[in-house]
Coordinates of C-alpha atoms in Angstrom, one line a residue:
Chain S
X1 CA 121.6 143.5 144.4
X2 CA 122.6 145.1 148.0
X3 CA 118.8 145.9 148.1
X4 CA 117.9 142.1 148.5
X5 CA 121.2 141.1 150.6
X6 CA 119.9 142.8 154.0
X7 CA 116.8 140.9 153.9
X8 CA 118.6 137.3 152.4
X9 CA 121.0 138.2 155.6
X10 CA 117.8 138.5 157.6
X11 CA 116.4 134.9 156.4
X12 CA 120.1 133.1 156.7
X13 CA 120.6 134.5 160.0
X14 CA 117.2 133.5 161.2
X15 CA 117.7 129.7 160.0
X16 CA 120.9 129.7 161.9
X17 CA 119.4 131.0 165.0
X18 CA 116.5 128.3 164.8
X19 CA 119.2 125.5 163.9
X20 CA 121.3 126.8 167.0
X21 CA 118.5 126.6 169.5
X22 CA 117.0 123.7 168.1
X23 CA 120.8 121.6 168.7
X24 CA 121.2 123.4 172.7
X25 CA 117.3 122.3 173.1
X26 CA 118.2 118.9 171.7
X27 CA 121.3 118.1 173.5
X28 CA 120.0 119.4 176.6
X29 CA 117.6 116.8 176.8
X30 CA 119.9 114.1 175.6
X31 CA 122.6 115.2 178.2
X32 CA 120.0 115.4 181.2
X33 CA 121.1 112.5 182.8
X34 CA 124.4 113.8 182.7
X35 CA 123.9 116.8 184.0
X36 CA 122.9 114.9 187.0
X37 CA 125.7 112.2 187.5
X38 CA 128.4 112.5 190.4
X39 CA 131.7 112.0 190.3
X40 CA 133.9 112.7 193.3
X41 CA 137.5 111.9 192.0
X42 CA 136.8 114.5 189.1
X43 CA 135.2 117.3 191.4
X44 CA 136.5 121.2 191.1
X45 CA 138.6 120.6 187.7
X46 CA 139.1 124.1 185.7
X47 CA 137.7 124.3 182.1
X48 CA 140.1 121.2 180.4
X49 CA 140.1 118.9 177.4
X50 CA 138.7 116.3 179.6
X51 CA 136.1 118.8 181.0
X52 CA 134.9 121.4 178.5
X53 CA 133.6 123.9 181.2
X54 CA 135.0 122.3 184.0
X55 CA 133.3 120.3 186.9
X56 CA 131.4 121.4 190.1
X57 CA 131.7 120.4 193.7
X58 CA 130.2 117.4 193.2
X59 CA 132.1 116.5 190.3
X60 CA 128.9 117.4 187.9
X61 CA 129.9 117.5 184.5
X62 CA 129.9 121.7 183.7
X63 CA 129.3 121.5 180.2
X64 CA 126.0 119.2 180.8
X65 CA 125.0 120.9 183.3
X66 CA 124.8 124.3 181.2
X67 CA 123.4 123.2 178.1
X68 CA 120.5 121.1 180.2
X69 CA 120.0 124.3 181.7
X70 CA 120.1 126.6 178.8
X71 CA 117.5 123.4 177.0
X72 CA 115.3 124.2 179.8
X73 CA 115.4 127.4 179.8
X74 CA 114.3 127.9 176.3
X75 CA 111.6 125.2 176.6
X76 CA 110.2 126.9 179.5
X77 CA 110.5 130.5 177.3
X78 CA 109.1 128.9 174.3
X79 CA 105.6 127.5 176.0
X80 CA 105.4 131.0 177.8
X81 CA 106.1 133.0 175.5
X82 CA 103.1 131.3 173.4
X83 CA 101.0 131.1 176.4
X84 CA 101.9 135.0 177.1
X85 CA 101.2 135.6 173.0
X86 CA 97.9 134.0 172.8
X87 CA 96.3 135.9 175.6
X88 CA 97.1 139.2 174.1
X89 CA 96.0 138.2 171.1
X90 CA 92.3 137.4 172.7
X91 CA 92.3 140.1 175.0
X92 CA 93.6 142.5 172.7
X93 CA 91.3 141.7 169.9
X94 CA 88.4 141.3 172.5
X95 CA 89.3 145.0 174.2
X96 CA 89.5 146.5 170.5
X97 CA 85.7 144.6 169.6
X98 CA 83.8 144.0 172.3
X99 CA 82.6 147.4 173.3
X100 CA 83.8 149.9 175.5
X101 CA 83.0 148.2 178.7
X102 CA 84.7 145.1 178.2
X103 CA 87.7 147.3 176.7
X104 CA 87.4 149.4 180.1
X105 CA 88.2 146.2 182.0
X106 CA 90.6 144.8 180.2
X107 CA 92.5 148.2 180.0
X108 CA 92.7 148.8 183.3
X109 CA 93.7 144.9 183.9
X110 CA 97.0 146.1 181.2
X111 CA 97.5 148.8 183.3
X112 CA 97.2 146.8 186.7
X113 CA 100.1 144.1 185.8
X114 CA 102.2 146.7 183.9
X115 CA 102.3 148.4 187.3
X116 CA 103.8 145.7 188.9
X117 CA 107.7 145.0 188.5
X118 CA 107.9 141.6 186.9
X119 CA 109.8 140.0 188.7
X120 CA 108.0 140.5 191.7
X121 CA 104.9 139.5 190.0
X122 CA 106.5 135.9 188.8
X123 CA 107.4 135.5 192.6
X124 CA 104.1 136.6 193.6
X125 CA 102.4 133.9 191.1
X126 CA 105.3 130.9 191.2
X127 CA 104.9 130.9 195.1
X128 CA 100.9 131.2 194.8
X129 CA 101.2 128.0 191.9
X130 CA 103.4 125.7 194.0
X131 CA 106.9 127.2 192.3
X132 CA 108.5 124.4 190.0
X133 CA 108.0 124.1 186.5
X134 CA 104.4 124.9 186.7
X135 CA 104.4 127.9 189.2
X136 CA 107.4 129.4 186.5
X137 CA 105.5 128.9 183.5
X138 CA 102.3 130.3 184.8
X139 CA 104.1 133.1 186.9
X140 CA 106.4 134.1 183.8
X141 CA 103.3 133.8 181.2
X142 CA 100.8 136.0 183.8
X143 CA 102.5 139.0 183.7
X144 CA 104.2 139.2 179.8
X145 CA 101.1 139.4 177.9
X146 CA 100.1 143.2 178.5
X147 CA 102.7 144.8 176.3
X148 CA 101.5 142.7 173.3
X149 CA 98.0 142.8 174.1
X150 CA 98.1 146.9 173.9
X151 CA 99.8 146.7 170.6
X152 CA 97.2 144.3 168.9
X153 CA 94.8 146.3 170.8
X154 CA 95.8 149.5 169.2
X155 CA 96.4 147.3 165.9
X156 CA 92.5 146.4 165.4
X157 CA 91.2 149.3 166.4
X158 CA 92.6 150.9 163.7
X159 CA 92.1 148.5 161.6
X160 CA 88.3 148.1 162.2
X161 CA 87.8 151.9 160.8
X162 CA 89.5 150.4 157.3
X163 CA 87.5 151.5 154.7
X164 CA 88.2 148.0 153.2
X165 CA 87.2 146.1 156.2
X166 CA 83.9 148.3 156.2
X167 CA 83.4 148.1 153.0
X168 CA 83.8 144.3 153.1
X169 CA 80.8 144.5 156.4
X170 CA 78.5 146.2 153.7
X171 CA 78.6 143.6 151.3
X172 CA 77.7 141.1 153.5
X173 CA 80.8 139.6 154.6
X174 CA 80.4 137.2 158.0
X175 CA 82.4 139.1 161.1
X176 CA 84.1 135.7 161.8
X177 CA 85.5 136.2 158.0
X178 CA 86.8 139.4 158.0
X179 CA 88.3 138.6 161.4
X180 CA 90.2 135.5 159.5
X181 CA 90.8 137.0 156.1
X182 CA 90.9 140.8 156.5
X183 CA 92.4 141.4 160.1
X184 CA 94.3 138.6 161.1
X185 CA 97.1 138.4 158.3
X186 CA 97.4 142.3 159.0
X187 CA 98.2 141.9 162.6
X188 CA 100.2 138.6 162.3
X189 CA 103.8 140.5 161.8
X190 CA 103.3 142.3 165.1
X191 CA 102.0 139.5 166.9
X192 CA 104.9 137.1 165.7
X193 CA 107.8 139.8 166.2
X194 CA 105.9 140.5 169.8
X195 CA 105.8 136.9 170.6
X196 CA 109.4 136.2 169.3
X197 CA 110.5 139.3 171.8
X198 CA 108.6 137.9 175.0
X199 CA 111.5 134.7 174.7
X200 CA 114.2 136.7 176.1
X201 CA 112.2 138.3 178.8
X202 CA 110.9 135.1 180.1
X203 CA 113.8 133.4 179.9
X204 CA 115.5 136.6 181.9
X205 CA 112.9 135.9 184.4
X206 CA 112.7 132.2 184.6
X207 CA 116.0 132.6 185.3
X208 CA 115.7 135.5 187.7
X209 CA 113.6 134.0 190.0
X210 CA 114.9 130.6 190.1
X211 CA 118.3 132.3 191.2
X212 CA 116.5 134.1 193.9
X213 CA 115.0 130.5 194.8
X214 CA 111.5 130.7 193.9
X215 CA 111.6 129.6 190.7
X216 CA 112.1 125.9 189.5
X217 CA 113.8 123.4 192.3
X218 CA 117.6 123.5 192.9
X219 CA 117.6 119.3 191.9
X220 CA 116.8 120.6 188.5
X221 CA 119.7 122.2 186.3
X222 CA 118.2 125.2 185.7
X223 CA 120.7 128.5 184.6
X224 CA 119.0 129.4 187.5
X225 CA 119.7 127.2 190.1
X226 CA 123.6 127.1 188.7
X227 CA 124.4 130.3 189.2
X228 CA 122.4 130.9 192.5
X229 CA 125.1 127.2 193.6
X230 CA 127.9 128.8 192.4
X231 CA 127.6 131.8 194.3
X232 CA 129.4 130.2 197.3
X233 CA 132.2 129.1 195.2
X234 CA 133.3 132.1 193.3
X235 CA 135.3 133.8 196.1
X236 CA 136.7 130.4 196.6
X237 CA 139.2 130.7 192.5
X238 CA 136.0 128.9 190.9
X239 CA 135.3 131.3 188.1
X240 CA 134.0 128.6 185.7
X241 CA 131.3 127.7 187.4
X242 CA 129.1 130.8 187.1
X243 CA 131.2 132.0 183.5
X244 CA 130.3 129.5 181.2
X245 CA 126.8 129.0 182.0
X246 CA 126.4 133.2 182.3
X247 CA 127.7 133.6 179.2
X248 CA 125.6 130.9 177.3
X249 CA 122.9 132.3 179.0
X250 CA 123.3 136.0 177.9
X251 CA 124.1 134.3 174.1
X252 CA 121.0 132.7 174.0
X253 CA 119.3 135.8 175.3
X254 CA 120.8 137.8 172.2
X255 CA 120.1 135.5 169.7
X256 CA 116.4 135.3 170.3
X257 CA 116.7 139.2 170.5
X258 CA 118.7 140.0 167.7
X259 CA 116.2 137.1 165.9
X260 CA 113.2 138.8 167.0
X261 CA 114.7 142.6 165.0
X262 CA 115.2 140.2 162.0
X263 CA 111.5 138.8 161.6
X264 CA 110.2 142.2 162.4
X265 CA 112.7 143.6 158.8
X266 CA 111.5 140.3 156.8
X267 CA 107.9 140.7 158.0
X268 CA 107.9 144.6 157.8
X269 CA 106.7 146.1 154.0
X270 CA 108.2 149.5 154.9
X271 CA 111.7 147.6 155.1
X272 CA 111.1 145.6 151.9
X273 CA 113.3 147.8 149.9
X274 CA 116.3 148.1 152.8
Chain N
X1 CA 61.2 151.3 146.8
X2 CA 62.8 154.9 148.3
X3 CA 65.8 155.8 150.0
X4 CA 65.1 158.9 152.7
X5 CA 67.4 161.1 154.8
X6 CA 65.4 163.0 157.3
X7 CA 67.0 165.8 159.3
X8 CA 70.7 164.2 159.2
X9 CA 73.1 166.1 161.1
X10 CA 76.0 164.9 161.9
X11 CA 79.6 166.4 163.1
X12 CA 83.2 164.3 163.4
X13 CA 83.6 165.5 166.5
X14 CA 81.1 166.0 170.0
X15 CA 80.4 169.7 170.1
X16 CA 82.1 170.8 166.8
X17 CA 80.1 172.6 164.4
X18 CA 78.1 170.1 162.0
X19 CA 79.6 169.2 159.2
X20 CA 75.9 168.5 157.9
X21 CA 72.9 170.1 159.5
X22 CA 69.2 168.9 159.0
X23 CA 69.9 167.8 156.0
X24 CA 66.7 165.3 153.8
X25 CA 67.2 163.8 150.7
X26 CA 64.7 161.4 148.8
X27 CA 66.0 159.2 145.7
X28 CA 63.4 157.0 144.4
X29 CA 64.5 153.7 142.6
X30 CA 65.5 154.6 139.0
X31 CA 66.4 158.1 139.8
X32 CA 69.4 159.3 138.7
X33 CA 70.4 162.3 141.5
X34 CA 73.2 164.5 141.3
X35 CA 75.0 166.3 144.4
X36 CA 77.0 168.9 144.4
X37 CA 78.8 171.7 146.5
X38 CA 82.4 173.0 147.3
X39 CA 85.0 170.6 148.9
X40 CA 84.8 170.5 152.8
X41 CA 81.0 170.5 152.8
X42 CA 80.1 167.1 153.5
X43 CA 79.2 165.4 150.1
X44 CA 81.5 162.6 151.1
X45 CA 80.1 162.6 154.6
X46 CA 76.5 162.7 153.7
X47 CA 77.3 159.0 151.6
X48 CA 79.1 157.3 154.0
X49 CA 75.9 158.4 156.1
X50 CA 73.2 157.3 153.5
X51 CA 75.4 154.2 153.0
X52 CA 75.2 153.4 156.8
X53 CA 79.0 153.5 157.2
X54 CA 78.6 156.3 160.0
X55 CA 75.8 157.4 162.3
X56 CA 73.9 160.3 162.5
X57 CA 73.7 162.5 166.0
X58 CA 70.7 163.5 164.6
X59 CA 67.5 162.3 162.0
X60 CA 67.5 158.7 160.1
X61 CA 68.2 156.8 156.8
X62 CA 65.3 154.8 155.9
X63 CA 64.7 152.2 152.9
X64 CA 61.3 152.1 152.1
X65 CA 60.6 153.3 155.5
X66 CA 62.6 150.5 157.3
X67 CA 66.0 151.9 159.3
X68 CA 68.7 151.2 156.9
X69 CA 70.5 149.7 159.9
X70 CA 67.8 146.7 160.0
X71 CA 68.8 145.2 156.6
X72 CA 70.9 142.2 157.6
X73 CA 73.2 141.0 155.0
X74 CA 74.6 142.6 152.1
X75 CA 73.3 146.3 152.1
X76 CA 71.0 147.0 149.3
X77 CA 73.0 150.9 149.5
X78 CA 76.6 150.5 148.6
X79 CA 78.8 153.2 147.8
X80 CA 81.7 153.4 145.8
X81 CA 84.6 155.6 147.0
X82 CA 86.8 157.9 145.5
X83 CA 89.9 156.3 146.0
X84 CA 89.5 152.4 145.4
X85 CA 92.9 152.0 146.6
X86 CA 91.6 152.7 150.2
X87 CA 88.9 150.1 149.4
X88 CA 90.3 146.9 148.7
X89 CA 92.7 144.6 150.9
X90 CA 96.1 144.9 150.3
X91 CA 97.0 141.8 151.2
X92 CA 94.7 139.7 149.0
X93 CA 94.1 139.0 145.8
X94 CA 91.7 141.2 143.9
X95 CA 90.0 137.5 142.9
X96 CA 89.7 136.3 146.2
X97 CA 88.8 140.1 147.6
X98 CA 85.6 139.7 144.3
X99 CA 84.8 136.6 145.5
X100 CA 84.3 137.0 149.2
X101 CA 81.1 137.7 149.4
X102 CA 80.0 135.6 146.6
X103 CA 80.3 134.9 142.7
X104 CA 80.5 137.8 140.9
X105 CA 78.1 138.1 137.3
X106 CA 81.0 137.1 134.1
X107 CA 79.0 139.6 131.9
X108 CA 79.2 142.2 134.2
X109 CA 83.2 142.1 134.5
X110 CA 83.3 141.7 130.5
X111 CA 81.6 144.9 129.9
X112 CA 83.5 146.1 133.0
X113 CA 86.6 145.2 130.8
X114 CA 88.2 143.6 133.6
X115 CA 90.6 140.8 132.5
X116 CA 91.1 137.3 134.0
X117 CA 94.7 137.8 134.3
X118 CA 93.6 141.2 137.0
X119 CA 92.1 139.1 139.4
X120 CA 95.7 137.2 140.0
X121 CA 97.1 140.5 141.2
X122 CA 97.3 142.3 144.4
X123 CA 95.6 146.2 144.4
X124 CA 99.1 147.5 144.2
X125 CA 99.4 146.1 140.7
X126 CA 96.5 147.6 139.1
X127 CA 95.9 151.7 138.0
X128 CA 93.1 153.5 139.7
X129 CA 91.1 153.3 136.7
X130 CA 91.4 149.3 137.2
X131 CA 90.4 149.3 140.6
X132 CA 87.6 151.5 140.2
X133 CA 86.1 149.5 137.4
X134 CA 86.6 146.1 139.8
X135 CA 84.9 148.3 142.8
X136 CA 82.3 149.0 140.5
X137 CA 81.7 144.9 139.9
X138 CA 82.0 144.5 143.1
X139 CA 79.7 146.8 144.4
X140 CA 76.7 145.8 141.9
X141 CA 75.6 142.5 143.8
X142 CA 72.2 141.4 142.7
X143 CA 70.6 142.8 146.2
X144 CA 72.2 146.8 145.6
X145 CA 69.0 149.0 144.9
X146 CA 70.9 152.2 145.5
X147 CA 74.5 152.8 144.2
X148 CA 76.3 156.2 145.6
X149 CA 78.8 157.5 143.4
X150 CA 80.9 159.6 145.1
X151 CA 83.8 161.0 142.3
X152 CA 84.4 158.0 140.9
X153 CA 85.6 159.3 137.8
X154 CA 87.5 162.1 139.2
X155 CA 90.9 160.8 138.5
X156 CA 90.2 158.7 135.3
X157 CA 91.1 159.5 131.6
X158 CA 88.5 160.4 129.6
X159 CA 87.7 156.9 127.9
X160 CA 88.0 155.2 131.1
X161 CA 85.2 157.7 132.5
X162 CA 82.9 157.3 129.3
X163 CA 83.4 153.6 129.2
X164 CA 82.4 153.8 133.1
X165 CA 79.2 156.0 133.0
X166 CA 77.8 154.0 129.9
X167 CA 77.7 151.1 131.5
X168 CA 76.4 152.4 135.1
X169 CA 73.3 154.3 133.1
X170 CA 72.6 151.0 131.3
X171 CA 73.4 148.6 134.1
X172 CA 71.2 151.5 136.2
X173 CA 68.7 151.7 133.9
X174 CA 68.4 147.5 133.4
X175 CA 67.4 147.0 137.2
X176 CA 65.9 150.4 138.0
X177 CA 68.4 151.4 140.2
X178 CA 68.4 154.2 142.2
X179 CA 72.1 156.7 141.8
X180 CA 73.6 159.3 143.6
X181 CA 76.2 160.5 142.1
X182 CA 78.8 163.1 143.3
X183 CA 81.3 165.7 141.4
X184 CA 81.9 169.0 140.7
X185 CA 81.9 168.5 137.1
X186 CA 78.9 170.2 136.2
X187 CA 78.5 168.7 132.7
X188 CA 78.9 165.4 133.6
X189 CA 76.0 165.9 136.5
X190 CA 73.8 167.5 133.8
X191 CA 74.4 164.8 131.3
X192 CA 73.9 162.0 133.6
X193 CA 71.5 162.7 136.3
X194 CA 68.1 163.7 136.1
X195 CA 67.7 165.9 139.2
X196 CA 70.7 168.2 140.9
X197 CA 71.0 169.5 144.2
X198 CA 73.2 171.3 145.8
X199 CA 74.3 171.2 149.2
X200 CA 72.9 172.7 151.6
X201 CA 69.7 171.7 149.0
X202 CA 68.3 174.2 147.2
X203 CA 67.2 172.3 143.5
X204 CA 68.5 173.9 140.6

């Protein structure tokens, strides 16, 4: 019995996890409008009953704010990260079939972005796409996909000297098939545990460069923009401000981490007997 | 119709000694050749190179004197492997893994002995002895001329290996297909082929 509790632990966690995100993502959208809303005979109140997280400068609801920003946050990781996941998966695949000049090129383009620190590299691209929304997204998904595209790259490659995957090109099998049947359902569990690991990291950066301001705009609650606002108003006693939405922010962080090492023991066959 | 090697040579690695070295081999269509030499001398090799799995630095395989590399399609030379574990998709059903590259003769698995109920499995859930008798079904398509045997029987009991050879000489003998088949058991060789070399060839 404790053979099959680690990965039923595994699977409960996992449906938790989605459940979790699934509420903040949710609510975040419902409570968008009152993330927004001013009140100036409520401003600078501490964490209360009345105020769960407290209210801002502006009398902005706290608790709003942060789960609007933690909803947008994962949105924004979510599209990335499948953006991100579905170029590696071409490129990798093309780099490990298309010969050895197209996997030239594509190599040295892994190695180009990987030399770049990340963070600079979002700037670089939200600045040259306008910032906002679309200059994240396409900043954030730009330079996460080389990790994931090595790994499928060294994936097929090995894959393609399979004796059963040869065998299966003698008798007469179509390429496109043994791509589909034979190769794809063998690289899946790295490409969903990569894919699932990319969320933290963008969401990190999302919210990395929005703090350093050019990321998503401050009249959007971003994590980002809250903690970059609150800033001026810690030395001031106004802890809560920067706390809550911090912490929720690491949280969510860990749980797509700590979700991403569960996948990869359900979806591993070496851990089937942990 | 004929299956050639002229002058293979072939080494794993650029500028390591050959693992084969000039080596030519004709097997006409009904002829039954047997190969054999020590391990490490490229009996394994020299298949996967008449089967068009690898490529020669040197000489050619040709099919009735057309580049085995031309035939489009399923390859009229297939090979069965010694260890049908290696050969089959663990991840799919033996059915749909039979089935992939179209429908498979019912006679054929009958006096195969494969049961219905195998083809519902994965590869982990059969013995070799199954998997090698499926191989064998699946390798005998209606277009294989030439069928290289390399051990197959190696790590069978002994009816599983009788039941095996009977049915490849008849099923060989049926559409005058052309065998090579590899082992170091010299009996079986003499009992079943009717020509032996030895590598590097010398005919004994």
């Amino acid at each position: 019995m404790k053979n099959g509790n680690r990965r039923r632990n595994a699977a409960v966690f996992l449906i938790c996890a989605a459940v979790i995100l699934l509420a903040v993502t949710a609510s975040g959208i419902l409570l968008e409008e009152a993330a927004v809303e001013t009140d100036f005979a409520e401003k600078n109140l501490p964490p209360s009953n009345r105020a769960l997280f407290g209210t801002d400068w502006m009398g902005r609801d706290m608790f709003a704010r942060t789960l609007a920003g933690l909803s947008l946050s994962i949105r924004i990781g979510v599209l990335t990260a499948v953006v991100s996941g579905i170029a590696a998966l071409l490129l990798g695949i093309a780099a490990a079939t298309l010969g050895r000049k197209v996997d030239a090129v594509i190599s040295w383009c892994i190695d180009l972005v990987m030399g770049i620190p990340h963070i600079l590299l979002v700037m670089l691209v939200s600045i040259a796409c306008g910032r906002g929304f679309a200059g994240v997204v396409a900043g954030v998904a730009l330079s996460h996909w080389p990790s994931l595209a090595r790994v499928i790259r060294g994936e097929v490659i090995q894959l393609r000297q399979a004796p059963y995957i040869l065998t299966a090109d003698k008798l007469g099998v179509s390429r496109l098939k043994i791509v589909r049947r034979h190769m794809l359902p063998h690289i899946m569990p790295q490409f969903l545990i990569g894919m699932v690991l990319l969320f933290p990291h963008a969401i990190l950066h999302e919210a990395g460069v929005t703090f350093l301001g050019f990321g998503l705009s401050s009249e959007q609650p971003a994590i980002g923009v809250i903690l970059s606002e609150s800033m001026g108003y810690l030395t001031t006693g106004k802890w809560w401000l920067a706390l809550f939405p911090g912490a929720a922010l690491v949280l969510v962080v860990l749980l797509f981490s700590v979700a991403g090492e569960y996948i990869r023991r359900l979806a591993d066959p070496a851990s089937a007997h942990e | 119709m004929m299956l050639e090697a002229k002058g293979l040579t072939f080494s794993y690695r650029r500028g390591s000694t050959p693992v084969l070295r000039d080596i030519s081999l004709s097997i006409s269509s009904g002829e039954r050749v047997g190969l054999k030499a020590p391990s490490g001398r490229g009996k394994t090799t020299l298949c996967r190179l008449l089967a068009g799995y690898d490529k020669p630095q040197k000489g050619r395989v040709l099919l009735d004197s057309r580049p085995l590399r031309e035939y489009r399609g399923a390859c009229p030379v297939q090979m069965i492997w010694q260890h049908p574990e290696m050969v089959v998709d663990p991840l799919l059903r033996l059915g749909e893994t039979l089935r992939e590259a179209g429908e498979i003769d019912k006679r054929m698995l009958d006096e195969l002995h494969i049961e219905d109920g195998w083809l519902e499995r994965y590869p982990a859930e059969l013995s070799g002895g199954e998997l090698q008798r499926f191989c064998l079904a699946r390798a005998l398509r209606p277009s294989t001329k030439y069928l290289l045997c390399d051990e197959i029987s190696a790590m069978l009991d002994l009816v599983t290996q009788a039941q095996i050879w009977h049915f490849l000489l008849e099923e060989a003998e049926r559409r005058g297909m052309g065998l090579l088949v590899v082992s170091h058991d010299d009996a079986l060789l003499k009992r079943v082929c009717t020509r032996i070399e030895e590598l590097p060839f010398t005919t004994l």
